[in-house]
């Protein structure tokens, strides 16, 4: 399970790396300890017009938006209802009411320099690791997004809409299995475009494809032990990703 991650690049750098056309609104900056419910950057391919069935019409624009980390289903009573849905297990996405509709066309990429995972020893002690894409690299985490409308606000009030997102996880690749039994789904150059393209209806075949390629990306990840300070959300500096 990925419960904390790192974004060590500016919004402008992320736009360049992922070849986004536009930045929408105010986005969070560099963070070495992104935690659940905090705002995160998500990348989407979006059409300005849609057919009655929800399929996109015309050209797509690649946009970077700010979203709440922790998906809020559109039928939910609100963000405070239950634990935040920060992760979705890829094996059961199509069985879960909270996620299955988003798989079809509301897919996103969450840019991350790396993420933290805690290895639990036999005696119960926990050692955090920083699993990352290297000094110059970035991961493209597979995600889903959703829009939730606040029923207490006027239908014409733009602030009534909350954009939220979740990361996906899968059984850990062999190279990372000694740290934790699951890791985020990491998109490869081959699966990145298909995952973002809303012309492609998400189904089990697409999920299977990104799961297979995720292992190839994860096998190349760098990892090392870091200090326990990352366990406190208030700690947020480059010292958190220093190897110990």
PDB file of C-alpha atoms in Angstrom:
ATOM      1  CA  UNK A   1       0.000   0.000   0.000  1.00  0.00           C
ATOM      2  CA  UNK A   2       1.279   3.424  -0.916  1.00  0.00           C
ATOM      3  CA  UNK A   3       0.320   5.859   1.841  1.00  0.00           C
ATOM      4  CA  UNK A   4       2.934   8.596   1.318  1.00  0.00           C
ATOM      5  CA  UNK A   5       4.783   9.803  -1.743  1.00  0.00           C
ATOM      6  CA  UNK A   6       7.195  12.463  -2.956  1.00  0.00           C
ATOM      7  CA  UNK A   7       6.965  15.101  -5.675  1.00  0.00           C
ATOM      8  CA  UNK A   8      10.410  16.689  -5.952  1.00  0.00           C
ATOM      9  CA  UNK A   9       9.696  18.576  -9.189  1.00  0.00           C
ATOM     10  CA  UNK A  10       8.022  21.925  -9.808  1.00  0.00           C
ATOM     11  CA  UNK A  11       4.705  22.126 -11.636  1.00  0.00           C
ATOM     12  CA  UNK A  12       6.507  23.550 -14.668  1.00  0.00           C
ATOM     13  CA  UNK A  13       8.925  20.627 -14.726  1.00  0.00           C
ATOM     14  CA  UNK A  14       6.046  18.168 -14.480  1.00  0.00           C
ATOM     15  CA  UNK A  15       4.301  19.886 -17.386  1.00  0.00           C
ATOM     16  CA  UNK A  16       7.445  19.515 -19.497  1.00  0.00           C
ATOM     17  CA  UNK A  17       8.175  15.908 -18.522  1.00  0.00           C
ATOM     18  CA  UNK A  18       4.634  14.711 -19.212  1.00  0.00           C
ATOM     19  CA  UNK A  19       4.055  17.022 -22.200  1.00  0.00           C
ATOM     20  CA  UNK A  20       0.898  18.566 -20.778  1.00  0.00           C
ATOM     21  CA  UNK A  21      -0.867  21.269 -22.783  1.00  0.00           C
ATOM     22  CA  UNK A  22      -2.257  23.251 -19.884  1.00  0.00           C
ATOM     23  CA  UNK A  23      -2.143  23.735 -16.123  1.00  0.00           C
ATOM     24  CA  UNK A  24      -5.629  24.241 -14.694  1.00  0.00           C
ATOM     25  CA  UNK A  25      -5.916  26.284 -11.513  1.00  0.00           C
ATOM     26  CA  UNK A  26      -3.491  26.382  -8.596  1.00  0.00           C
ATOM     27  CA  UNK A  27      -1.464  23.238  -8.064  1.00  0.00           C
ATOM     28  CA  UNK A  28       0.498  22.018  -5.041  1.00  0.00           C
ATOM     29  CA  UNK A  29       4.248  22.525  -5.178  1.00  0.00           C
ATOM     30  CA  UNK A  30       7.186  20.344  -4.219  1.00  0.00           C
ATOM     31  CA  UNK A  31       6.479  18.026  -1.291  1.00  0.00           C
ATOM     32  CA  UNK A  32       8.598  15.335   0.303  1.00  0.00           C
ATOM     33  CA  UNK A  33       5.740  13.891   2.340  1.00  0.00           C
ATOM     34  CA  UNK A  34       2.439  13.905   0.444  1.00  0.00           C
ATOM     35  CA  UNK A  35      -0.234  12.421   2.718  1.00  0.00           C
ATOM     36  CA  UNK A  36      -3.846  11.271   2.255  1.00  0.00           C
ATOM     37  CA  UNK A  37      -6.504  14.015   1.784  1.00  0.00           C
ATOM     38  CA  UNK A  38      -3.851  16.522   0.718  1.00  0.00           C
ATOM     39  CA  UNK A  39      -4.025  18.104  -2.758  1.00  0.00           C
ATOM     40  CA  UNK A  40      -2.052  16.306  -5.454  1.00  0.00           C
ATOM     41  CA  UNK A  41      -1.388  16.933  -9.136  1.00  0.00           C
ATOM     42  CA  UNK A  42      -3.160  14.659 -11.594  1.00  0.00           C
ATOM     43  CA  UNK A  43      -2.784  14.488 -15.371  1.00  0.00           C
ATOM     44  CA  UNK A  44      -5.832  13.861 -17.563  1.00  0.00           C
ATOM     45  CA  UNK A  45      -6.593  13.756 -21.279  1.00  0.00           C
ATOM     46  CA  UNK A  46      -9.840  15.696 -21.663  1.00  0.00           C
ATOM     47  CA  UNK A  47     -12.236  16.464 -24.516  1.00  0.00           C
ATOM     48  CA  UNK A  48     -14.209  19.694 -24.420  1.00  0.00           C
ATOM     49  CA  UNK A  49     -17.299  17.958 -25.788  1.00  0.00           C
ATOM     50  CA  UNK A  50     -18.866  14.575 -25.076  1.00  0.00           C
ATOM     51  CA  UNK A  51     -21.389  12.344 -26.786  1.00  0.00           C
ATOM     52  CA  UNK A  52     -24.573  11.306 -24.925  1.00  0.00           C
ATOM     53  CA  UNK A  53     -22.874   8.064 -23.871  1.00  0.00           C
ATOM     54  CA  UNK A  54     -20.003  10.001 -22.284  1.00  0.00           C
ATOM     55  CA  UNK A  55     -17.448   9.253 -24.987  1.00  0.00           C
ATOM     56  CA  UNK A  56     -15.197  12.180 -25.964  1.00  0.00           C
ATOM     57  CA  UNK A  57     -15.694  14.195 -29.129  1.00  0.00           C
ATOM     58  CA  UNK A  58     -12.942  16.017 -30.997  1.00  0.00           C
ATOM     59  CA  UNK A  59      -9.347  16.559 -30.037  1.00  0.00           C
ATOM     60  CA  UNK A  60      -8.035  15.920 -26.550  1.00  0.00           C
ATOM     61  CA  UNK A  61      -6.185  18.342 -24.299  1.00  0.00           C
ATOM     62  CA  UNK A  62      -3.652  17.040 -21.785  1.00  0.00           C
ATOM     63  CA  UNK A  63      -4.217  18.943 -18.551  1.00  0.00           C
ATOM     64  CA  UNK A  64      -2.768  19.026 -15.040  1.00  0.00           C
ATOM     65  CA  UNK A  65      -5.318  19.556 -12.267  1.00  0.00           C
ATOM     66  CA  UNK A  66      -5.215  19.658  -8.485  1.00  0.00           C
ATOM     67  CA  UNK A  67      -7.228  16.891  -6.807  1.00  0.00           C
ATOM     68  CA  UNK A  68      -7.827  15.613  -3.299  1.00  0.00           C
ATOM     69  CA  UNK A  69      -5.916  12.400  -2.624  1.00  0.00           C
ATOM     70  CA  UNK A  70      -8.711  10.089  -1.587  1.00  0.00           C
ATOM     71  CA  UNK A  71     -11.443   9.431  -4.129  1.00  0.00           C
ATOM     72  CA  UNK A  72     -14.934  10.620  -3.219  1.00  0.00           C
ATOM     73  CA  UNK A  73     -17.578   8.677  -5.220  1.00  0.00           C
ATOM     74  CA  UNK A  74     -20.208  10.875  -6.843  1.00  0.00           C
ATOM     75  CA  UNK A  75     -22.924   9.117  -4.816  1.00  0.00           C
ATOM     76  CA  UNK A  76     -21.099   9.704  -1.505  1.00  0.00           C
ATOM     77  CA  UNK A  77     -22.515  11.931   1.225  1.00  0.00           C
ATOM     78  CA  UNK A  78     -19.219  13.795   1.304  1.00  0.00           C
ATOM     79  CA  UNK A  79     -15.438  13.719   1.816  1.00  0.00           C
ATOM     80  CA  UNK A  80     -15.795  13.095   5.551  1.00  0.00           C
ATOM     81  CA  UNK A  81     -17.735   9.862   5.025  1.00  0.00           C
ATOM     82  CA  UNK A  82     -15.570   6.869   5.907  1.00  0.00           C
ATOM     83  CA  UNK A  83     -11.832   6.434   5.438  1.00  0.00           C
ATOM     84  CA  UNK A  84     -10.329   8.204   2.393  1.00  0.00           C
ATOM     85  CA  UNK A  85     -10.091   5.920  -0.649  1.00  0.00           C
ATOM     86  CA  UNK A  86      -6.415   6.608  -1.344  1.00  0.00           C
ATOM     87  CA  UNK A  87      -5.708   3.229  -2.981  1.00  0.00           C
ATOM     88  CA  UNK A  88      -7.675   0.884  -5.210  1.00  0.00           C
ATOM     89  CA  UNK A  89      -6.614  -2.754  -5.605  1.00  0.00           C
ATOM     90  CA  UNK A  90      -6.297  -3.427  -9.332  1.00  0.00           C
ATOM     91  CA  UNK A  91      -7.535  -7.006  -8.898  1.00  0.00           C
ATOM     92  CA  UNK A  92     -10.977  -5.881  -7.718  1.00  0.00           C
ATOM     93  CA  UNK A  93     -11.537  -2.445  -9.296  1.00  0.00           C
ATOM     94  CA  UNK A  94     -14.328  -3.625 -11.583  1.00  0.00           C
ATOM     95  CA  UNK A  95     -16.130  -5.209  -8.625  1.00  0.00           C
ATOM     96  CA  UNK A  96     -16.119  -2.077  -6.467  1.00  0.00           C
ATOM     97  CA  UNK A  97     -18.934   0.490  -6.884  1.00  0.00           C
ATOM     98  CA  UNK A  98     -16.533   3.252  -5.784  1.00  0.00           C
ATOM     99  CA  UNK A  99     -14.128   2.583  -8.651  1.00  0.00           C
ATOM    100  CA  UNK A 100     -15.700   0.633 -11.514  1.00  0.00           C
ATOM    101  CA  UNK A 101     -17.284   3.594 -13.313  1.00  0.00           C
ATOM    102  CA  UNK A 102     -14.057   5.596 -13.177  1.00  0.00           C
ATOM    103  CA  UNK A 103     -12.159   2.736 -14.823  1.00  0.00           C
ATOM    104  CA  UNK A 104     -14.215   3.214 -18.009  1.00  0.00           C
ATOM    105  CA  UNK A 105     -13.213   6.820 -18.823  1.00  0.00           C
ATOM    106  CA  UNK A 106     -12.080   8.706 -15.698  1.00  0.00           C
ATOM    107  CA  UNK A 107      -8.467   7.565 -15.576  1.00  0.00           C
ATOM    108  CA  UNK A 108      -5.517   9.756 -14.649  1.00  0.00           C
ATOM    109  CA  UNK A 109      -1.795   9.755 -14.052  1.00  0.00           C
ATOM    110  CA  UNK A 110      -0.336  10.889 -10.743  1.00  0.00           C
ATOM    111  CA  UNK A 111       3.265  12.111 -11.141  1.00  0.00           C
ATOM    112  CA  UNK A 112       5.617  11.104  -8.329  1.00  0.00           C
ATOM    113  CA  UNK A 113       9.357  11.135  -7.811  1.00  0.00           C
ATOM    114  CA  UNK A 114       8.995   8.175  -5.489  1.00  0.00           C
ATOM    115  CA  UNK A 115       6.999   6.771  -2.597  1.00  0.00           C
ATOM    116  CA  UNK A 116       7.553   5.477   0.918  1.00  0.00           C
ATOM    117  CA  UNK A 117       6.842   1.963   2.091  1.00  0.00           C
ATOM    118  CA  UNK A 118       7.302   0.435   5.519  1.00  0.00           C
ATOM    119  CA  UNK A 119       8.857  -2.998   5.943  1.00  0.00           C
ATOM    120  CA  UNK A 120       7.547  -4.758   9.043  1.00  0.00           C
ATOM    121  CA  UNK A 121      10.099  -7.091  10.654  1.00  0.00           C
ATOM    122  CA  UNK A 122       9.231 -10.280  12.491  1.00  0.00           C
ATOM    123  CA  UNK A 123       9.511  -8.480  15.837  1.00  0.00           C
ATOM    124  CA  UNK A 124       7.015  -5.824  14.709  1.00  0.00           C
ATOM    125  CA  UNK A 125       9.510  -3.015  14.141  1.00  0.00           C
ATOM    126  CA  UNK A 126       8.938  -0.879  11.047  1.00  0.00           C
ATOM    127  CA  UNK A 127      11.608   0.405   8.694  1.00  0.00           C
ATOM    128  CA  UNK A 128      10.607   2.961   6.031  1.00  0.00           C
ATOM    129  CA  UNK A 129      12.090   2.692   2.543  1.00  0.00           C
ATOM    130  CA  UNK A 130      12.108   5.312  -0.200  1.00  0.00           C
ATOM    131  CA  UNK A 131      11.327   3.638  -3.541  1.00  0.00           C
ATOM    132  CA  UNK A 132      12.025   6.024  -6.384  1.00  0.00           C
ATOM    133  CA  UNK A 133      12.628   6.655 -10.078  1.00  0.00           C
ATOM    134  CA  UNK A 134      16.168   7.938  -9.586  1.00  0.00           C
ATOM    135  CA  UNK A 135      17.483  11.473  -9.255  1.00  0.00           C
ATOM    136  CA  UNK A 136      16.303  12.585 -12.690  1.00  0.00           C
ATOM    137  CA  UNK A 137      13.283  10.340 -13.160  1.00  0.00           C
ATOM    138  CA  UNK A 138       9.594  10.387 -12.296  1.00  0.00           C
ATOM    139  CA  UNK A 139       7.026   7.654 -11.902  1.00  0.00           C
ATOM    140  CA  UNK A 140       3.668   7.808 -13.665  1.00  0.00           C
ATOM    141  CA  UNK A 141       1.303   6.264 -11.114  1.00  0.00           C
ATOM    142  CA  UNK A 142      -1.932   4.881 -12.543  1.00  0.00           C
ATOM    143  CA  UNK A 143      -4.921   6.571 -10.937  1.00  0.00           C
ATOM    144  CA  UNK A 144      -8.658   7.138 -11.163  1.00  0.00           C
ATOM    145  CA  UNK A 145     -10.536  10.368 -10.597  1.00  0.00           C
ATOM    146  CA  UNK A 146     -14.060  11.473  -9.811  1.00  0.00           C
ATOM    147  CA  UNK A 147     -16.114  14.653  -9.452  1.00  0.00           C
ATOM    148  CA  UNK A 148     -18.360  15.071  -6.397  1.00  0.00           C
ATOM    149  CA  UNK A 149     -21.005  17.792  -6.161  1.00  0.00           C
ATOM    150  CA  UNK A 150     -21.704  19.374  -2.764  1.00  0.00           C
ATOM    151  CA  UNK A 151     -25.512  19.265  -2.395  1.00  0.00           C
ATOM    152  CA  UNK A 152     -25.451  22.185   0.064  1.00  0.00           C
ATOM    153  CA  UNK A 153     -24.181  24.599  -2.612  1.00  0.00           C
ATOM    154  CA  UNK A 154     -26.001  26.198  -5.510  1.00  0.00           C
ATOM    155  CA  UNK A 155     -25.885  24.296  -8.805  1.00  0.00           C
ATOM    156  CA  UNK A 156     -24.269  27.317 -10.484  1.00  0.00           C
ATOM    157  CA  UNK A 157     -21.539  27.656  -7.849  1.00  0.00           C
ATOM    158  CA  UNK A 158     -18.250  26.321  -9.306  1.00  0.00           C
ATOM    159  CA  UNK A 159     -16.931  25.670  -5.794  1.00  0.00           C
ATOM    160  CA  UNK A 160     -19.532  22.941  -5.274  1.00  0.00           C
ATOM    161  CA  UNK A 161     -17.413  20.549  -7.328  1.00  0.00           C
ATOM    162  CA  UNK A 162     -14.669  18.506  -5.666  1.00  0.00           C
ATOM    163  CA  UNK A 163     -12.140  16.688  -7.825  1.00  0.00           C
ATOM    164  CA  UNK A 164     -10.596  13.681  -6.096  1.00  0.00           C
ATOM    165  CA  UNK A 165      -8.342  10.808  -7.105  1.00  0.00           C
ATOM    166  CA  UNK A 166      -6.950   7.479  -5.992  1.00  0.00           C
ATOM    167  CA  UNK A 167      -3.797   5.544  -6.810  1.00  0.00           C
ATOM    168  CA  UNK A 168      -3.898   1.895  -7.867  1.00  0.00           C
ATOM    169  CA  UNK A 169      -1.927  -0.922  -6.268  1.00  0.00           C
ATOM    170  CA  UNK A 170      -1.030  -4.476  -7.214  1.00  0.00           C
ATOM    171  CA  UNK A 171       0.852  -7.448  -5.822  1.00  0.00           C
ATOM    172  CA  UNK A 172       4.466  -6.398  -5.483  1.00  0.00           C
ATOM    173  CA  UNK A 173       6.981  -7.174  -8.200  1.00  0.00           C
ATOM    174  CA  UNK A 174       9.657  -9.731  -7.169  1.00  0.00           C
ATOM    175  CA  UNK A 175      12.352  -7.056  -6.809  1.00  0.00           C
ATOM    176  CA  UNK A 176      10.320  -5.118  -4.218  1.00  0.00           C
ATOM    177  CA  UNK A 177       8.533  -7.989  -2.505  1.00  0.00           C
ATOM    178  CA  UNK A 178      11.016  -8.082   0.384  1.00  0.00           C
ATOM    179  CA  UNK A 179       9.901  -4.585   1.393  1.00  0.00           C
ATOM    180  CA  UNK A 180       6.118  -4.919   1.091  1.00  0.00           C
ATOM    181  CA  UNK A 181       3.622  -7.263  -0.544  1.00  0.00           C
ATOM    182  CA  UNK A 182       2.081  -4.511  -2.707  1.00  0.00           C
ATOM    183  CA  UNK A 183       3.307  -1.595  -4.780  1.00  0.00           C
ATOM    184  CA  UNK A 184       1.665   1.181  -6.806  1.00  0.00           C
ATOM    185  CA  UNK A 185       0.786   0.432 -10.422  1.00  0.00           C
ATOM    186  CA  UNK A 186       3.524   2.167 -12.430  1.00  0.00           C
ATOM    187  CA  UNK A 187       2.808   3.017 -16.051  1.00  0.00           C
ATOM    188  CA  UNK A 188       5.352   2.373 -18.783  1.00  0.00           C
ATOM    189  CA  UNK A 189       5.729   4.459 -21.957  1.00  0.00           C
ATOM    190  CA  UNK A 190       3.713   1.737 -23.728  1.00  0.00           C
ATOM    191  CA  UNK A 191       0.752   1.884 -21.329  1.00  0.00           C
ATOM    192  CA  UNK A 192       0.821   5.587 -20.438  1.00  0.00           C
ATOM    193  CA  UNK A 193      -1.053   6.849 -23.510  1.00  0.00           C
ATOM    194  CA  UNK A 194      -3.669   4.097 -23.471  1.00  0.00           C
ATOM    195  CA  UNK A 195      -4.384   4.632 -19.786  1.00  0.00           C
ATOM    196  CA  UNK A 196      -5.014   8.348 -20.276  1.00  0.00           C
ATOM    197  CA  UNK A 197      -6.969   8.109 -23.536  1.00  0.00           C
ATOM    198  CA  UNK A 198     -10.715   8.453 -22.784  1.00  0.00           C
ATOM    199  CA  UNK A 199     -11.508   7.139 -26.284  1.00  0.00           C
ATOM    200  CA  UNK A 200     -10.446   3.749 -24.920  1.00  0.00           C
ATOM    201  CA  UNK A 201     -13.033   2.209 -22.611  1.00  0.00           C
ATOM    202  CA  UNK A 202     -11.313   0.809 -19.557  1.00  0.00           C
ATOM    203  CA  UNK A 203     -11.837  -2.918 -19.069  1.00  0.00           C
ATOM    204  CA  UNK A 204     -10.099  -5.970 -17.640  1.00  0.00           C
ATOM    205  CA  UNK A 205      -7.784  -6.204 -20.641  1.00  0.00           C
ATOM    206  CA  UNK A 206      -6.486  -2.681 -20.039  1.00  0.00           C
ATOM    207  CA  UNK A 207      -6.027  -3.381 -16.331  1.00  0.00           C
ATOM    208  CA  UNK A 208      -4.142  -6.580 -17.118  1.00  0.00           C
ATOM    209  CA  UNK A 209      -1.862  -4.744 -19.546  1.00  0.00           C
ATOM    210  CA  UNK A 210      -0.845  -2.032 -17.119  1.00  0.00           C
ATOM    211  CA  UNK A 211      -0.311  -4.591 -14.343  1.00  0.00           C
ATOM    212  CA  UNK A 212       2.124  -6.566 -16.505  1.00  0.00           C
ATOM    213  CA  UNK A 213       4.109  -3.509 -17.563  1.00  0.00           C
ATOM    214  CA  UNK A 214       4.107  -2.154 -14.005  1.00  0.00           C
ATOM    215  CA  UNK A 215       6.360  -5.016 -12.939  1.00  0.00           C
ATOM    216  CA  UNK A 216       8.863  -4.063 -15.638  1.00  0.00           C
ATOM    217  CA  UNK A 217       8.977  -0.447 -14.424  1.00  0.00           C
ATOM    218  CA  UNK A 218       9.080  -1.406 -10.740  1.00  0.00           C
ATOM    219  CA  UNK A 219      11.963  -3.818 -11.361  1.00  0.00           C
ATOM    220  CA  UNK A 220      14.109  -0.817 -12.330  1.00  0.00           C
ATOM    221  CA  UNK A 221      13.198   1.268  -9.264  1.00  0.00           C
ATOM    222  CA  UNK A 222      15.850   2.389  -6.815  1.00  0.00           C
ATOM    223  CA  UNK A 223      15.245   1.906  -3.095  1.00  0.00           C
ATOM    224  CA  UNK A 224      16.959   2.469   0.212  1.00  0.00           C
ATOM    225  CA  UNK A 225      16.216   2.904   3.902  1.00  0.00           C
ATOM    226  CA  UNK A 226      15.225   6.335   5.234  1.00  0.00           C
ATOM    227  CA  UNK A 227      14.625   7.764   8.678  1.00  0.00           C
ATOM    228  CA  UNK A 228      11.473   7.294  10.743  1.00  0.00           C
ATOM    229  CA  UNK A 229      10.762  11.048  10.567  1.00  0.00           C
ATOM    230  CA  UNK A 230       8.710  10.443   7.425  1.00  0.00           C
ATOM    231  CA  UNK A 231       6.044   8.900   9.637  1.00  0.00           C
ATOM    232  CA  UNK A 232       5.028  12.365  10.843  1.00  0.00           C
ATOM    233  CA  UNK A 233       3.052  14.386   8.302  1.00  0.00           C
ATOM    234  CA  UNK A 234       4.396  17.660   9.747  1.00  0.00           C
ATOM    235  CA  UNK A 235       7.898  16.691   8.581  1.00  0.00           C
ATOM    236  CA  UNK A 236       8.468  17.810   5.012  1.00  0.00           C
ATOM    237  CA  UNK A 237      11.970  18.438   3.710  1.00  0.00           C
ATOM    238  CA  UNK A 238      14.533  16.879   1.402  1.00  0.00           C
ATOM    239  CA  UNK A 239      16.120  15.288   4.471  1.00  0.00           C
ATOM    240  CA  UNK A 240      13.295  12.731   4.444  1.00  0.00           C
ATOM    241  CA  UNK A 241      14.655  11.077   1.296  1.00  0.00           C
ATOM    242  CA  UNK A 242      18.235  10.941   2.528  1.00  0.00           C
ATOM    243  CA  UNK A 243      19.576   7.378   2.681  1.00  0.00           C
ATOM    244  CA  UNK A 244      20.547   6.066   6.123  1.00  0.00           C
TER     245      UNK A 244
END
